[in-house]
mmCIF file of C-alpha atoms in Angstrom:
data_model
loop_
_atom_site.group_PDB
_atom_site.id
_atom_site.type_symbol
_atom_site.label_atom_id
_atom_site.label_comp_id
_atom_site.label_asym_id
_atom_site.label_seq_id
_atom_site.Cartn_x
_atom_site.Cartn_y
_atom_site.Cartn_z
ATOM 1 C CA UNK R 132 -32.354 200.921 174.307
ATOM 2 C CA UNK R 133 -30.114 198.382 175.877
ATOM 3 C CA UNK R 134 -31.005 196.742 179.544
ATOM 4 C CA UNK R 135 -29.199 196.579 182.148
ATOM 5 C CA UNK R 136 -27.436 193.072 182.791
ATOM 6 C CA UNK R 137 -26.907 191.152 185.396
ATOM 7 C CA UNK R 138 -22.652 190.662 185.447
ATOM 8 C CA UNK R 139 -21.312 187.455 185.568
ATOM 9 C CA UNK R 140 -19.406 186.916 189.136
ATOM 10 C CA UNK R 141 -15.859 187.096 187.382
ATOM 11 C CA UNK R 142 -16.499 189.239 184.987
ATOM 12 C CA UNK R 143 -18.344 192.124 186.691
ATOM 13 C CA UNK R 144 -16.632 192.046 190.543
ATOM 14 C CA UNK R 145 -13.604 193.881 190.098
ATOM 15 C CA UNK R 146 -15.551 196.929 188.220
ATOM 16 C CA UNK R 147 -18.386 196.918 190.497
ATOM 17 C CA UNK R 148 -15.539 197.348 193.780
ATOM 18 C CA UNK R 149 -13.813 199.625 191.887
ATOM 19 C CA UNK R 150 -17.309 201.793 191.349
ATOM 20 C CA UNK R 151 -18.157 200.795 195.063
ATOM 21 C CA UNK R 152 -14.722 203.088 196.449
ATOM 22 C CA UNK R 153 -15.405 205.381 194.129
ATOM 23 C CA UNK R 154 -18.622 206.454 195.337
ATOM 24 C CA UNK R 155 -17.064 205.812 199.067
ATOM 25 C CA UNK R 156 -14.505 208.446 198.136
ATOM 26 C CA UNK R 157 -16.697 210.731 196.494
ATOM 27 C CA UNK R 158 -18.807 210.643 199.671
ATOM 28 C CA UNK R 159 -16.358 211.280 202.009
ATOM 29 C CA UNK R 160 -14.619 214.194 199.797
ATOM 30 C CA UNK R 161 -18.097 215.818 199.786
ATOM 31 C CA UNK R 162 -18.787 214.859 203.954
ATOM 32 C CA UNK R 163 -15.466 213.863 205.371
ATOM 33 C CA UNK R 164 -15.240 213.756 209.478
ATOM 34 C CA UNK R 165 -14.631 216.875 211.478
ATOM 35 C CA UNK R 166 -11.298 217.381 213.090
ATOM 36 C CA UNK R 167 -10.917 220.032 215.808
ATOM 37 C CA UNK R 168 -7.372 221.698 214.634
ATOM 38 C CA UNK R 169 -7.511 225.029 213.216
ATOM 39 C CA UNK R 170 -4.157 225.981 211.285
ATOM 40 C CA UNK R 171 -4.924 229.543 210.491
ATOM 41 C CA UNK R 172 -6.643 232.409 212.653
ATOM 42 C CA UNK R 173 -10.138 233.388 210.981
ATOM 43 C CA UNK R 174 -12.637 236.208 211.646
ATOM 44 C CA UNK R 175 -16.305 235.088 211.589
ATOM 45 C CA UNK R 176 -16.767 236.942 208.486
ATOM 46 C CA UNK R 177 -13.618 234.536 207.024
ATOM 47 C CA UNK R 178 -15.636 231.129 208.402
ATOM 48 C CA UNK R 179 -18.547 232.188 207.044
ATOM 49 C CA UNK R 180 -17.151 233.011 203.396
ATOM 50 C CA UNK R 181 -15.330 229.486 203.955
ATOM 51 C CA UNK R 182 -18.547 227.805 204.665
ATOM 52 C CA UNK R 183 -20.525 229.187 201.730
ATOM 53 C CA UNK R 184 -17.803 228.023 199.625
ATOM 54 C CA UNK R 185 -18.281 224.949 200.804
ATOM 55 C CA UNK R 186 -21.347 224.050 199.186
ATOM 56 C CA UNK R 187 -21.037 226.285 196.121
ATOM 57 C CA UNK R 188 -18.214 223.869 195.435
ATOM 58 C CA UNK R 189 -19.938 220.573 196.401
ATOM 59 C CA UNK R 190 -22.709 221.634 194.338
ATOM 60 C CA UNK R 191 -20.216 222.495 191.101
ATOM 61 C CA UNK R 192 -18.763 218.750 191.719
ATOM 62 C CA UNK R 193 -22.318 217.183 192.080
ATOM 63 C CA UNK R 194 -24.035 219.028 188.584
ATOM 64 C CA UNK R 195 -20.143 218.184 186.821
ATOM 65 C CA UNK R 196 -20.905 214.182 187.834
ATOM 66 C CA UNK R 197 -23.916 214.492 185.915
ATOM 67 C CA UNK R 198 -21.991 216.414 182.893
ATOM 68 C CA UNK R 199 -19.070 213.859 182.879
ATOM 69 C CA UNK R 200 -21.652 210.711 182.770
ATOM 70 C CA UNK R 201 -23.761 212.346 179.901
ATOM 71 C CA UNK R 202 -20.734 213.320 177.741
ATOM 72 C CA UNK R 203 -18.887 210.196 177.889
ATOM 73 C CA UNK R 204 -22.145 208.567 176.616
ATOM 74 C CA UNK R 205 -22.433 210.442 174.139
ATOM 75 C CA UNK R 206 -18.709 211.017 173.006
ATOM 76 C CA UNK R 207 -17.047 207.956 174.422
ATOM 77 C CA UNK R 208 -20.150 205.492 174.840
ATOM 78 C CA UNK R 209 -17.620 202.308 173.616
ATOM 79 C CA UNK R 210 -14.464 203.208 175.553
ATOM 80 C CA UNK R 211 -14.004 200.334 177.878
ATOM 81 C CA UNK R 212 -10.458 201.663 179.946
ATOM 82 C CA UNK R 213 -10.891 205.532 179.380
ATOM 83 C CA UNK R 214 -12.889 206.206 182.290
ATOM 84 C CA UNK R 215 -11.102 203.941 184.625
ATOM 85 C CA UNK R 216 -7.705 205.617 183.454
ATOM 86 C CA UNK R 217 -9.708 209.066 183.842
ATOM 87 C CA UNK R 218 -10.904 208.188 187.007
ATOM 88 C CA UNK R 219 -7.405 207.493 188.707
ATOM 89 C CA UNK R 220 -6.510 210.708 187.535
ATOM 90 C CA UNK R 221 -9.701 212.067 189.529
ATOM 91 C CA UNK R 222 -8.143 209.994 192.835
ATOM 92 C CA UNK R 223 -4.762 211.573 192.468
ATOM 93 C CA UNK R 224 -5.922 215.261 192.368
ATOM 94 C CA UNK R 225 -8.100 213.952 195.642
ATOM 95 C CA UNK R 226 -4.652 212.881 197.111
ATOM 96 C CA UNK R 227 -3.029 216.271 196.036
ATOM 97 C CA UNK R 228 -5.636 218.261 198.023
ATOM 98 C CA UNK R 229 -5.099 216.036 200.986
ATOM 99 C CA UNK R 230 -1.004 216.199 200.435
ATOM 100 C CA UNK R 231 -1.347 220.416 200.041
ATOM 101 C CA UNK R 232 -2.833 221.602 202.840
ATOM 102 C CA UNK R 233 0.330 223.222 204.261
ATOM 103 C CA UNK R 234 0.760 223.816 208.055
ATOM 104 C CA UNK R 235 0.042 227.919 208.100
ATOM 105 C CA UNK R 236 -2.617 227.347 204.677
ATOM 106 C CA UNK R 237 -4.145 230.858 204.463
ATOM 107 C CA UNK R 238 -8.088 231.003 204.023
ATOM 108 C CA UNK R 239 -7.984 231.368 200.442
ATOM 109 C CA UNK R 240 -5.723 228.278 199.523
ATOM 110 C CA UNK R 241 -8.109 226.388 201.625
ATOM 111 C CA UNK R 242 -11.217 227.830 199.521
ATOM 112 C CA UNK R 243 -9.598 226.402 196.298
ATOM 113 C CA UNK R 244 -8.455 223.097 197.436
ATOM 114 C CA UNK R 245 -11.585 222.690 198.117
ATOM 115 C CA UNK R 246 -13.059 223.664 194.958
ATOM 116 C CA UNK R 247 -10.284 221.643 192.759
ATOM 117 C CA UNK R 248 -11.437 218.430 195.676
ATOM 118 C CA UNK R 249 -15.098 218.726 195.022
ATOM 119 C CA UNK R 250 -14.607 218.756 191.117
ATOM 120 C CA UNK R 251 -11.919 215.930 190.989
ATOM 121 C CA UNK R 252 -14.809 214.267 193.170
ATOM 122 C CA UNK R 253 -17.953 215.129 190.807
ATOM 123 C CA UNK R 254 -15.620 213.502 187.798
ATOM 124 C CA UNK R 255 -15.120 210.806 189.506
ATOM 125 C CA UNK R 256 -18.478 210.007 189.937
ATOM 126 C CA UNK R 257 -19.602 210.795 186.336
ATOM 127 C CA UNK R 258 -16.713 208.389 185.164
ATOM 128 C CA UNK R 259 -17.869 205.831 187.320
ATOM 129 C CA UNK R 260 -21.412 205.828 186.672
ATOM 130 C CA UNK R 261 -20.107 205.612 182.953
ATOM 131 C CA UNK R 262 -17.768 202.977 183.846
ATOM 132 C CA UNK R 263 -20.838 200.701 185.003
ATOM 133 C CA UNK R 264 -23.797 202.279 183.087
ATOM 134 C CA UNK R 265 -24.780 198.540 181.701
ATOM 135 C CA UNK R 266 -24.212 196.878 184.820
ATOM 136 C CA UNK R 267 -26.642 196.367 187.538
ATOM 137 C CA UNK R 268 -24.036 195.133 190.099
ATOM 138 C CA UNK R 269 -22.045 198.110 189.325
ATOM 139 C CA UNK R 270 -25.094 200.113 190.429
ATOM 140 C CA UNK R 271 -25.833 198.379 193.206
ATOM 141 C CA UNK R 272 -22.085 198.489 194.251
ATOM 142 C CA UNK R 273 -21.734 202.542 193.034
ATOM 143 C CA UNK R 274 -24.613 202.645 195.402
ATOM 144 C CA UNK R 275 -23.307 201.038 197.921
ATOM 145 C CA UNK R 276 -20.607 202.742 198.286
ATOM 146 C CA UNK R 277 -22.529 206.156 198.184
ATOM 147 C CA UNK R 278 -24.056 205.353 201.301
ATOM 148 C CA UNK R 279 -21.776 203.871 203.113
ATOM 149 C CA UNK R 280 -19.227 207.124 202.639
ATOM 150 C CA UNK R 281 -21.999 208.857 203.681
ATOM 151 C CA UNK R 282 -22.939 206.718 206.448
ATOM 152 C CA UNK R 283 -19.084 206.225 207.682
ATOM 153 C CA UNK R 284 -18.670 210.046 207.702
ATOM 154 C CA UNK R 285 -21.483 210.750 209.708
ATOM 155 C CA UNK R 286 -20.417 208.394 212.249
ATOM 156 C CA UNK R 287 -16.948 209.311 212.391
ATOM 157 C CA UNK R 288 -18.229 213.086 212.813
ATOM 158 C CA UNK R 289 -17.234 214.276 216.445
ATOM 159 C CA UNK R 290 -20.010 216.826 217.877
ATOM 160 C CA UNK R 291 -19.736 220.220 217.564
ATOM 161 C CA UNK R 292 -18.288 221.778 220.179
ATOM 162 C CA UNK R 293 -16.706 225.462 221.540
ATOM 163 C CA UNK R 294 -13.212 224.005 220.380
ATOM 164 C CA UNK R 295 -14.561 223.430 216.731
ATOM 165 C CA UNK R 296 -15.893 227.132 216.431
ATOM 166 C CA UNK R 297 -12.617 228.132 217.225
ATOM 167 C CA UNK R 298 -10.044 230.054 215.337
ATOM 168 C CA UNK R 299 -8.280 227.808 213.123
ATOM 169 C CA UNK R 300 -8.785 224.772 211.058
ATOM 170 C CA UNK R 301 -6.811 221.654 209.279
ATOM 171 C CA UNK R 302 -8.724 221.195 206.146
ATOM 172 C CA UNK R 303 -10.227 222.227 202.483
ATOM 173 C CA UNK R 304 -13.985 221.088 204.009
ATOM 174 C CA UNK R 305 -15.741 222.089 206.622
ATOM 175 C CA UNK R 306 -15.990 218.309 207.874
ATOM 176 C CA UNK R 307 -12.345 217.455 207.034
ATOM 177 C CA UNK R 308 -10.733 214.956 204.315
ATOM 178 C CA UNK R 309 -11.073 211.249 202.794
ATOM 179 C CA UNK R 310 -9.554 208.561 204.486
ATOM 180 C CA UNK R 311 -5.675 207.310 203.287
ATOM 181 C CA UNK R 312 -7.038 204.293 203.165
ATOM 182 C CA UNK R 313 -9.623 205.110 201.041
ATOM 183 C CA UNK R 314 -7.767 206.890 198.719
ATOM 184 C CA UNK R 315 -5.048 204.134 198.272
ATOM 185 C CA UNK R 316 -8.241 201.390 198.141
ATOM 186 C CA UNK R 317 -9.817 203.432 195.419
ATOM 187 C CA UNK R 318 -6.680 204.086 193.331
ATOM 188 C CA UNK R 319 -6.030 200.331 193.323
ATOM 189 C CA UNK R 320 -9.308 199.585 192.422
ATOM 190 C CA UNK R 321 -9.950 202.099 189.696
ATOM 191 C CA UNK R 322 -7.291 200.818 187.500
ATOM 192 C CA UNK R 323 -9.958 198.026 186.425
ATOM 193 C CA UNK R 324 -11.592 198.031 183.276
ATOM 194 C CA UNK R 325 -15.158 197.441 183.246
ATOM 195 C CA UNK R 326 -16.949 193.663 181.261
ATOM 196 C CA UNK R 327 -17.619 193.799 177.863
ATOM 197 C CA UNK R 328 -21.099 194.852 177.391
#
C-alpha cells in the first residue's frame, strides 16, 4: 500500500486548487443560497414532491462520488489527465443546469435539472478525490474546499421567510445554484493534471 506524500510546492499547488473548487462547487451544487423568486405557480403537494426530490438526488450524487473514486482506482488507477478532462466535463453539465432553467420552467424540468446537477456534482467529486488520492495537500485542499462551500452557502442563505414559501421559484435546488464565479474558477482550474506519483 502506497502513503500518502507530502507534494512538493510546484508540483502539487495547481492540483490541490483545482481539487479545492471542486469540492467548493460540489458544495454549493448540493447547498447553494436561497433566492426568493418563484418562476412557476406550485401547489403544496408540487413543493413537497420538489423537496423530496431534492435529497433523493443529492443522495444519488453523494453514493455516485464514492462509485466514481472506487472505479477509477481500480480501472484507471495510472491515468494522470483523465479525471481532470472528466471532471471539466462534470463543471460544464453544472453550467448547463444553471444556463437551462428557463423563465416559465415547469415543476418537472426543475426536478431533473436537479437530478442531472447533483450527479454531474457526485462525479465531480469522485474524479477529484481520484485526481489527488496520493496527495495529502490535495486532501487537505479537497477538504478545504468542502467546507468552505458549505460554510459560504450557509452564510449567504437569507432566512426563511412568508415570501420564500410562496408560489414560485428560480431554481433546480431548494437553496438555489453555484456561484458564476465558481463555476468559471473551477473550470479553469480543473484543466490541471495532477504530480506524478
Amino acid at each position: 500500500m502506497r502513503r500518502l506524500r507530502a507534494d512538493r510546492p510546484a508540483a502539487g499547488a495547481v492540483p490541490a486548487l483545482a481539487a479545492c473548487a471542486s469540492g467548493a462547487l460540489v458544495a454549493m451544487a448540493w447547498s447553494g443560497p436561497r433566492t426568493a423568486r418563484w418562476p412557476f405557480a406550485a401547489g403544496v403537494d408540487d413543493l413537497v414532491r420538489w423537496q423530496s426530490a431534492q435529497s433523493t438526488a443529492t443522495i444519488v450524487g453523494q453514493v455516485l462520488a464514492v462509485v466514481v473514486a472506487a472505479l477509477f482506482l481500480a480501472v484507471a488507477g495510472r491515468a494522470r489527465r483523465l479525471p481532470w478532462i472528466l471532471a471539466v466535463v462534470a463543471i460544464v453539465l453544472l453550467a448547463f443546469t444553471k444556463v437551462a432553467i428557463p423563465e416559465s420552467a415547469s415543476l418537472s424540468v426543475l426536478v431533473a435539472l436537479h437530478g442531472v446537477k447533483s450527479v454531474a456534482a457526485g462525479a465531480l467529486l469522485g474524479l477529484a478525490l481520484h485526481g489527488v488520492r496520493r496527495s495529502r495537500l490535495g486532501w487537505f485542499a479537497l477538504a478545504t474546499g468542502l467546507l468552505g462551500g458549505t460554510t459560504l452557502a450557509v452564510v449567504s442563505t437569507r432566512a426563511t421567510t412568508d415570501g420564500f414559501v410562496a408560489l414560485r421559484i428560480d431554481s433546480s435546488s431548494v437553496f438555489g445554484e453555484p456561484a458564476w464565479w465558481l463555476v468559471g474558477a473551477e473550470q479553469t482550474g480543473g484543466k490541471c493534471e495532477p504530480a506524478e506519483a
